Amino acid sequence: MKFLFKNESFSFETLRTAGFAGYSGADLGEVLMTAKGIPEGDEAAWRRSWEATADRVAGLAQASLERGHSISAREAFFRAANYYRTAEFFERSNPAEDRNVQRLSNRSRETFVAAARLLSTPFEVVQIPYEKTTLPGYLFLADGSGTPRPTIIYNNGFDSTQEESYYAIVTAALLRGYNVLAFDGPGQGAAIRVQRIPFRHDWEAVITPVVDFALARREVAPDKITLFGYSLGGYLVARAAAYEHRVAAIILDDGLYDFNFAFRNALPSFLTRWIESGKDTLANPLLRLLASLKTGVRWALHNGMWTFGVASMAEFIRLTTRYSLKDCAHLIKAPTLVLDAENDQFLKGQPEHVHAALKCPKHLARLLTSEGAGEHCHMGAMSRLHQTIFDWLDETLA
């Protein structure tokens, strides 16, 4: 499904941004006018246009806040946070040192927290103990009563941030009486941008401390914790749940059995063989050539090198082979909802593979292109997605 752009990556990312409109993440008119000023495939123009929109909307939010209009301010701050995230997305030539990445990601966090502090339900910025440091997190509570509530732990993917959690699951969860604990894990959000902690495949080492933190809160019902994995998070939480059995349910949006599949599916077979056999002097020049020709390939390889903490494209792709459920899917015990997008351009077929490997109670839910929900993570169809998720989750936890 093409949305405003012929360029596949620009189209998908614009749909992703616009799709959060139902949860204060965008206004369609703002998206249309911002996209209108961006030539096809022009990544510099992408940043400038989205940043200009984000700055304007953040200014509107601040003006409303200063005049005491807290709801107007909150809605505009939430839109600005999403626009800043979008503006930063393609800045990947040297993200660790890029001042645009630092500025835009900081502004996304700042405007997001400004919005969340204006919610009518309790919100906290939290630090989750992790090894010798902490992971940044947000805790959204359904109410201020202190009553233990079912709680969803939101887990990012390959490029998402904990700020995106609000549009992806938090608002829908709060409306239904669920708490949400969101966090940036290694390789994600502020954990990579500020703390420079790269991804790791053994995600149980990440989720277990997050579950520990959740269980220490009196507002969390200990027998009703759900793991929600977003995009690559579909692998990460499934891997974690194979070894962390204190959770009551798992939601994979979407199911991901083998992360390396995305690269085997997109690259010539001879090139993947070179990478597997360590022929990097042959593989890296060709990967750089492919990256120069296609936006999505360039972004994925550069983002992967940065978030995985490696120096070459071939090394990054080789590391993705560790991100597989081959040896652990059968260990998952909690009831699991595996979501599948009919037209997933990245992970087509992977949800079925996960579902077949599971031995726990399970349900495979395919959302269709004909209902507007067929894109990766069902972008552009959040209400349809949340209906599927929460109808299943309400019944499962009951």
Short mmCIF file of N, CA, C and O in Angstrom, two decimals, residues 143-241:
data_model
loop_
_atom_site.label_atom_id
_atom_site.label_comp_id
_atom_site.label_asym_id
_atom_site.label_seq_id
_atom_site.Cartn_x
_atom_site.Cartn_y
_atom_site.Cartn_z
N ASP A 143 -5.20 4.26 36.79
CA ASP A 143 -5.81 5.19 37.74
C ASP A 143 -4.87 5.39 38.91
O ASP A 143 -3.81 4.77 38.98
N GLY A 144 -5.26 6.26 39.84
CA GLY A 144 -4.40 6.56 40.97
C GLY A 144 -4.80 5.86 42.25
O GLY A 144 -4.36 6.26 43.34
N SER A 145 -5.60 4.81 42.15
CA SER A 145 -6.12 4.15 43.35
C SER A 145 -5.10 3.26 44.05
O SER A 145 -5.26 2.93 45.22
N GLY A 146 -4.07 2.84 43.32
CA GLY A 146 -3.12 1.89 43.88
C GLY A 146 -3.58 0.44 43.78
O GLY A 146 -2.86 -0.47 44.17
N THR A 147 -4.78 0.22 43.25
CA THR A 147 -5.30 -1.13 43.07
C THR A 147 -4.46 -1.89 42.05
O THR A 147 -4.18 -1.35 40.98
N PRO A 148 -4.07 -3.11 42.34
CA PRO A 148 -3.29 -3.89 41.36
C PRO A 148 -4.10 -4.11 40.08
O PRO A 148 -5.24 -4.58 40.13
N ARG A 149 -3.52 -3.74 38.94
CA ARG A 149 -4.18 -3.85 37.65
C ARG A 149 -3.36 -4.75 36.72
O ARG A 149 -2.14 -4.88 36.87
N PRO A 150 -4.02 -5.37 35.74
CA PRO A 150 -3.26 -6.07 34.71
C PRO A 150 -2.33 -5.06 34.02
O PRO A 150 -2.71 -3.91 33.80
N THR A 151 -1.13 -5.50 33.71
CA THR A 151 -0.09 -4.59 33.23
C THR A 151 0.59 -5.15 32.00
O THR A 151 0.96 -6.32 31.96
N ILE A 152 0.76 -4.30 31.00
CA ILE A 152 1.45 -4.67 29.77
C ILE A 152 2.86 -4.08 29.80
O ILE A 152 3.04 -2.89 30.07
N ILE A 153 3.85 -4.91 29.55
CA ILE A 153 5.22 -4.44 29.36
C ILE A 153 5.44 -4.27 27.87
O ILE A 153 5.38 -5.24 27.11
N TYR A 154 5.67 -3.02 27.45
CA TYR A 154 5.88 -2.70 26.04
C TYR A 154 7.35 -2.82 25.70
O TYR A 154 8.20 -2.21 26.34
N ASN A 155 7.65 -3.60 24.64
CA ASN A 155 9.02 -3.85 24.20
C ASN A 155 9.21 -3.33 22.78
O ASN A 155 8.54 -3.77 21.85
N ASN A 156 10.15 -2.39 22.60
CA ASN A 156 10.45 -1.81 21.29
C ASN A 156 10.94 -2.84 20.28
O ASN A 156 11.24 -3.98 20.64
N GLY A 157 11.14 -2.36 19.06
CA GLY A 157 11.70 -3.18 18.00
C GLY A 157 13.06 -2.68 17.55
O GLY A 157 13.84 -2.15 18.34
N PHE A 158 13.34 -2.82 16.26
CA PHE A 158 14.64 -2.51 15.67
C PHE A 158 14.88 -1.00 15.61
O PHE A 158 16.03 -0.55 15.62
N ASP A 159 13.81 -0.21 15.54
CA ASP A 159 13.98 1.24 15.37
C ASP A 159 13.01 2.06 16.19
O ASP A 159 13.07 3.28 16.15
N SER A 160 12.10 1.44 16.92
CA SER A 160 11.10 2.19 17.68
C SER A 160 11.71 2.72 18.98
O SER A 160 12.79 2.33 19.39
N THR A 161 10.99 3.63 19.61
CA THR A 161 11.41 4.21 20.88
C THR A 161 10.28 4.04 21.89
O THR A 161 9.12 3.83 21.51
N GLN A 162 10.61 4.18 23.15
CA GLN A 162 9.55 4.00 24.15
C GLN A 162 8.49 5.08 24.04
O GLN A 162 7.34 4.88 24.46
N GLU A 163 8.83 6.23 23.43
CA GLU A 163 7.81 7.25 23.22
C GLU A 163 6.71 6.75 22.28
O GLU A 163 5.54 7.10 22.43
N GLU A 164 7.08 5.94 21.31
CA GLU A 164 6.10 5.42 20.36
C GLU A 164 5.08 4.50 21.04
O GLU A 164 3.99 4.26 20.51
N SER A 165 5.42 4.02 22.22
CA SER A 165 4.51 3.12 22.94
C SER A 165 3.14 3.74 23.16
O SER A 165 2.13 3.05 23.17
N TYR A 166 3.11 5.06 23.37
CA TYR A 166 1.84 5.71 23.70
C TYR A 166 0.82 5.51 22.60
O TYR A 166 -0.36 5.23 22.86
N TYR A 167 1.26 5.64 21.35
CA TYR A 167 0.35 5.52 20.21
C TYR A 167 0.13 4.04 19.85
O TYR A 167 -0.95 3.66 19.40
N ALA A 168 1.16 3.23 20.06
CA ALA A 168 1.09 1.83 19.64
C ALA A 168 0.25 0.97 20.57
O ALA A 168 -0.36 0.00 20.12
N ILE A 169 0.20 1.31 21.88
CA ILE A 169 -0.53 0.43 22.81
C ILE A 169 -1.06 1.15 24.05
O ILE A 169 -2.10 0.78 24.59
N VAL A 170 -0.38 2.22 24.53
CA VAL A 170 -0.71 2.77 25.85
C VAL A 170 -2.13 3.32 25.91
O VAL A 170 -2.89 2.98 26.83
N THR A 171 -2.51 4.18 24.97
CA THR A 171 -3.83 4.80 25.05
C THR A 171 -4.93 3.75 25.04
O THR A 171 -5.87 3.81 25.84
N ALA A 172 -4.80 2.78 24.14
CA ALA A 172 -5.80 1.72 24.07
C ALA A 172 -5.84 0.91 25.36
O ALA A 172 -6.90 0.47 25.81
N ALA A 173 -4.68 0.71 25.97
CA ALA A 173 -4.61 -0.06 27.22
C ALA A 173 -5.25 0.71 28.38
O ALA A 173 -6.04 0.14 29.15
N LEU A 174 -4.92 1.98 28.52
CA LEU A 174 -5.48 2.78 29.61
C LEU A 174 -7.00 2.84 29.53
O LEU A 174 -7.68 2.77 30.56
N LEU A 175 -7.53 2.96 28.32
CA LEU A 175 -8.99 3.01 28.16
C LEU A 175 -9.66 1.74 28.65
O LEU A 175 -10.85 1.75 29.03
N ARG A 176 -8.91 0.64 28.66
CA ARG A 176 -9.46 -0.66 29.06
C ARG A 176 -9.04 -1.09 30.45
O ARG A 176 -9.26 -2.23 30.86
N GLY A 177 -8.40 -0.20 31.20
CA GLY A 177 -8.06 -0.49 32.58
C GLY A 177 -6.74 -1.20 32.79
O GLY A 177 -6.50 -1.75 33.87
N TYR A 178 -5.87 -1.16 31.80
CA TYR A 178 -4.53 -1.77 31.92
C TYR A 178 -3.49 -0.69 32.21
O TYR A 178 -3.56 0.42 31.67
N ASN A 179 -2.50 -1.05 33.02
CA ASN A 179 -1.29 -0.25 33.14
C ASN A 179 -0.35 -0.63 31.99
O ASN A 179 -0.45 -1.73 31.45
N VAL A 180 0.61 0.25 31.70
CA VAL A 180 1.67 -0.07 30.74
C VAL A 180 3.01 0.39 31.29
O VAL A 180 3.14 1.54 31.74
N LEU A 181 3.98 -0.51 31.24
CA LEU A 181 5.37 -0.17 31.54
C LEU A 181 6.15 -0.26 30.23
O LEU A 181 6.28 -1.32 29.65
N ALA A 182 6.62 0.89 29.75
CA ALA A 182 7.41 0.93 28.52
C ALA A 182 8.87 1.18 28.89
O ALA A 182 9.16 1.81 29.90
N PHE A 183 9.78 0.70 28.04
CA PHE A 183 11.20 0.93 28.32
C PHE A 183 11.99 0.87 27.02
O PHE A 183 11.55 0.30 26.02
N ASP A 184 13.16 1.49 27.05
CA ASP A 184 14.14 1.36 25.98
C ASP A 184 15.17 0.33 26.43
O ASP A 184 15.89 0.55 27.41
N GLY A 185 15.26 -0.79 25.70
CA GLY A 185 16.25 -1.80 26.00
C GLY A 185 17.52 -1.56 25.22
O GLY A 185 17.64 -0.61 24.44
N PRO A 186 18.51 -2.41 25.39
CA PRO A 186 19.76 -2.29 24.62
C PRO A 186 19.48 -2.17 23.12
O PRO A 186 18.65 -2.89 22.57
N GLY A 187 20.16 -1.23 22.47
CA GLY A 187 19.99 -1.02 21.03
C GLY A 187 18.80 -0.16 20.67
O GLY A 187 18.57 0.10 19.49
N GLN A 188 18.05 0.33 21.65
CA GLN A 188 16.80 1.02 21.38
C GLN A 188 16.75 2.40 22.03
O GLN A 188 17.32 2.60 23.11
N GLY A 189 16.05 3.32 21.40
CA GLY A 189 15.75 4.61 22.01
C GLY A 189 16.93 5.26 22.69
O GLY A 189 18.04 5.34 22.16
N ALA A 190 16.70 5.74 23.92
CA ALA A 190 17.75 6.43 24.66
C ALA A 190 18.85 5.48 25.10
O ALA A 190 19.97 5.93 25.37
N ALA A 191 18.57 4.18 25.17
CA ALA A 191 19.61 3.24 25.59
C ALA A 191 20.77 3.20 24.61
O ALA A 191 21.93 3.02 24.99
N ILE A 192 20.47 3.38 23.30
CA ILE A 192 21.55 3.43 22.30
C ILE A 192 21.98 4.87 22.05
O ILE A 192 23.17 5.15 21.87
N ARG A 193 21.05 5.81 22.06
CA ARG A 193 21.39 7.19 21.73
C ARG A 193 22.15 7.89 22.84
O ARG A 193 23.02 8.72 22.58
N VAL A 194 21.81 7.62 24.08
CA VAL A 194 22.43 8.30 25.22
C VAL A 194 23.45 7.39 25.92
O VAL A 194 24.59 7.78 26.15
N GLN A 195 23.02 6.16 26.23
CA GLN A 195 23.89 5.25 26.99
C GLN A 195 24.81 4.41 26.10
O GLN A 195 25.75 3.81 26.59
N ARG A 196 24.49 4.34 24.80
CA ARG A 196 25.29 3.61 23.82
C ARG A 196 25.42 2.13 24.16
O ARG A 196 26.48 1.52 24.02
N ILE A 197 24.32 1.54 24.58
CA ILE A 197 24.25 0.11 24.87
C ILE A 197 23.67 -0.59 23.64
O ILE A 197 22.53 -0.32 23.26
N PRO A 198 24.41 -1.49 22.99
CA PRO A 198 23.91 -2.13 21.77
C PRO A 198 22.98 -3.31 22.06
O PRO A 198 22.88 -3.79 23.20
N PHE A 199 22.31 -3.78 21.01
CA PHE A 199 21.42 -4.94 21.10
C PHE A 199 22.14 -6.18 21.64
O PHE A 199 23.36 -6.31 21.53
N ARG A 200 21.35 -7.10 22.17
CA ARG A 200 21.81 -8.43 22.53
C ARG A 200 20.70 -9.42 22.19
O ARG A 200 19.51 -9.09 22.29
N HIS A 201 21.07 -10.63 21.80
CA HIS A 201 20.05 -11.59 21.37
C HIS A 201 19.38 -12.30 22.54
O HIS A 201 18.24 -12.74 22.44
N ASP A 202 20.09 -12.45 23.67
CA ASP A 202 19.57 -13.20 24.83
C ASP A 202 18.71 -12.26 25.68
O ASP A 202 19.06 -11.89 26.79
N TRP A 203 17.55 -11.93 25.16
CA TRP A 203 16.71 -10.87 25.72
C TRP A 203 16.13 -11.20 27.09
O TRP A 203 15.63 -10.31 27.79
N GLU A 204 16.20 -12.46 27.49
CA GLU A 204 15.77 -12.79 28.85
C GLU A 204 16.58 -12.02 29.89
O GLU A 204 16.09 -11.71 30.99
N ALA A 205 17.82 -11.69 29.55
CA ALA A 205 18.67 -10.91 30.46
C ALA A 205 18.15 -9.48 30.60
O ALA A 205 18.49 -8.78 31.56
N VAL A 206 17.32 -9.04 29.66
CA VAL A 206 16.72 -7.71 29.70
C VAL A 206 15.35 -7.76 30.36
O VAL A 206 15.04 -6.97 31.25
N ILE A 207 14.52 -8.70 29.93
CA ILE A 207 13.13 -8.75 30.41
C ILE A 207 13.05 -9.13 31.88
O ILE A 207 12.20 -8.61 32.61
N THR A 208 13.89 -10.02 32.34
CA THR A 208 13.80 -10.45 33.74
C THR A 208 13.93 -9.26 34.70
O THR A 208 13.11 -9.12 35.63
N PRO A 209 14.91 -8.35 34.56
CA PRO A 209 14.94 -7.19 35.44
C PRO A 209 13.73 -6.27 35.28
O PRO A 209 13.30 -5.63 36.24
N VAL A 210 13.17 -6.21 34.05
CA VAL A 210 11.98 -5.38 33.85
C VAL A 210 10.79 -5.98 34.58
O VAL A 210 10.00 -5.27 35.22
N VAL A 211 10.65 -7.30 34.52
CA VAL A 211 9.58 -7.97 35.27
C VAL A 211 9.79 -7.79 36.77
O VAL A 211 8.85 -7.55 37.53
N ASP A 212 11.05 -7.90 37.23
CA ASP A 212 11.35 -7.65 38.64
C ASP A 212 10.86 -6.27 39.06
O ASP A 212 10.25 -6.10 40.13
N PHE A 213 11.15 -5.28 38.22
CA PHE A 213 10.74 -3.91 38.53
C PHE A 213 9.21 -3.81 38.59
O PHE A 213 8.65 -3.19 39.50
N ALA A 214 8.53 -4.42 37.63
CA ALA A 214 7.07 -4.38 37.61
C ALA A 214 6.47 -5.02 38.85
O ALA A 214 5.54 -4.49 39.46
N LEU A 215 7.03 -6.15 39.25
CA LEU A 215 6.49 -6.87 40.40
C LEU A 215 6.71 -6.13 41.72
O LEU A 215 6.02 -6.40 42.71
N ALA A 216 7.64 -5.20 41.73
CA ALA A 216 7.89 -4.41 42.94
C ALA A 216 6.88 -3.29 43.11
O ALA A 216 6.84 -2.64 44.17
N ARG A 217 6.04 -3.06 42.10
CA ARG A 217 5.05 -2.00 42.17
C ARG A 217 3.71 -2.55 42.65
O ARG A 217 3.20 -3.53 42.10
N ARG A 218 3.13 -1.90 43.64
CA ARG A 218 1.87 -2.39 44.20
C ARG A 218 0.72 -2.25 43.20
O ARG A 218 -0.31 -2.93 43.32
N GLU A 219 0.88 -1.36 42.20
CA GLU A 219 -0.20 -1.16 41.23
C GLU A 219 -0.26 -2.27 40.18
O GLU A 219 -1.19 -2.31 39.37
N VAL A 220 0.71 -3.18 40.18
CA VAL A 220 0.79 -4.23 39.17
C VAL A 220 0.26 -5.54 39.75
O VAL A 220 0.76 -6.04 40.76
N ALA A 221 -0.76 -6.10 39.10
CA ALA A 221 -1.26 -7.42 39.51
C ALA A 221 -0.22 -8.46 39.10
O ALA A 221 0.05 -8.63 37.91
N PRO A 222 0.38 -9.17 40.06
CA PRO A 222 1.52 -10.05 39.73
C PRO A 222 1.18 -11.22 38.84
O PRO A 222 2.05 -11.75 38.16
N ASP A 223 -0.09 -11.62 38.80
CA ASP A 223 -0.48 -12.75 37.98
C ASP A 223 -1.08 -12.33 36.63
O ASP A 223 -1.59 -13.17 35.88
N LYS A 224 -0.97 -11.03 36.30
CA LYS A 224 -1.57 -10.54 35.05
C LYS A 224 -0.62 -9.59 34.32
O LYS A 224 -0.99 -8.51 33.86
N ILE A 225 0.63 -10.04 34.17
CA ILE A 225 1.62 -9.28 33.40
C ILE A 225 1.68 -9.85 31.99
O ILE A 225 1.80 -11.05 31.79
N THR A 226 1.59 -8.96 31.01
CA THR A 226 1.65 -9.34 29.59
C THR A 226 2.87 -8.70 28.94
O THR A 226 3.15 -7.52 29.17
N LEU A 227 3.57 -9.46 28.12
CA LEU A 227 4.66 -8.92 27.31
C LEU A 227 4.12 -8.59 25.92
O LEU A 227 3.50 -9.44 25.28
N PHE A 228 4.39 -7.37 25.48
CA PHE A 228 3.98 -6.93 24.14
C PHE A 228 5.23 -6.61 23.35
O PHE A 228 5.99 -5.70 23.71
N GLY A 229 5.48 -7.34 22.26
CA GLY A 229 6.65 -7.13 21.43
C GLY A 229 6.27 -6.49 20.11
O GLY A 229 5.44 -7.00 19.37
N TYR A 230 6.91 -5.37 19.80
CA TYR A 230 6.59 -4.53 18.64
C TYR A 230 7.68 -4.72 17.59
O TYR A 230 8.86 -4.46 17.86
N SER A 231 7.32 -5.21 16.39
CA SER A 231 8.26 -5.43 15.29
C SER A 231 9.35 -6.42 15.71
O SER A 231 9.02 -7.55 16.07
N LEU A 232 10.63 -6.03 15.71
CA LEU A 232 11.68 -6.94 16.18
C LEU A 232 11.40 -7.40 17.61
O LEU A 232 11.81 -8.48 18.03
N GLY A 233 10.64 -6.58 18.34
CA GLY A 233 10.22 -6.99 19.69
C GLY A 233 9.44 -8.29 19.68
O GLY A 233 9.37 -8.98 20.71
N GLY A 234 8.86 -8.65 18.53
CA GLY A 234 8.18 -9.93 18.42
C GLY A 234 9.12 -11.10 18.64
O GLY A 234 8.73 -12.13 19.19
N TYR A 235 10.37 -10.97 18.17
CA TYR A 235 11.38 -11.97 18.51
C TYR A 235 11.84 -11.80 19.96
O TYR A 235 11.94 -12.79 20.72
N LEU A 236 12.14 -10.57 20.35
CA LEU A 236 12.78 -10.33 21.63
C LEU A 236 11.94 -10.84 22.80
O LEU A 236 12.47 -11.53 23.69
N VAL A 237 10.64 -10.54 22.82
CA VAL A 237 9.83 -10.98 23.96
C VAL A 237 9.56 -12.47 23.90
O VAL A 237 9.44 -13.13 24.95
N ALA A 238 9.48 -13.04 22.70
CA ALA A 238 9.31 -14.49 22.60
C ALA A 238 10.54 -15.20 23.14
O ALA A 238 10.44 -16.17 23.90
N ARG A 239 11.73 -14.72 22.75
CA ARG A 239 12.96 -15.29 23.28
C ARG A 239 12.99 -15.17 24.81
O ARG A 239 13.30 -16.13 25.51
N ALA A 240 12.64 -14.01 25.33
CA ALA A 240 12.65 -13.81 26.78
C ALA A 240 11.66 -14.72 27.48
O ALA A 240 11.96 -15.30 28.54
N ALA A 241 10.47 -14.86 26.90
CA ALA A 241 9.42 -15.66 27.53
C ALA A 241 9.75 -17.15 27.55
O ALA A 241 9.15 -17.91 28.31
#
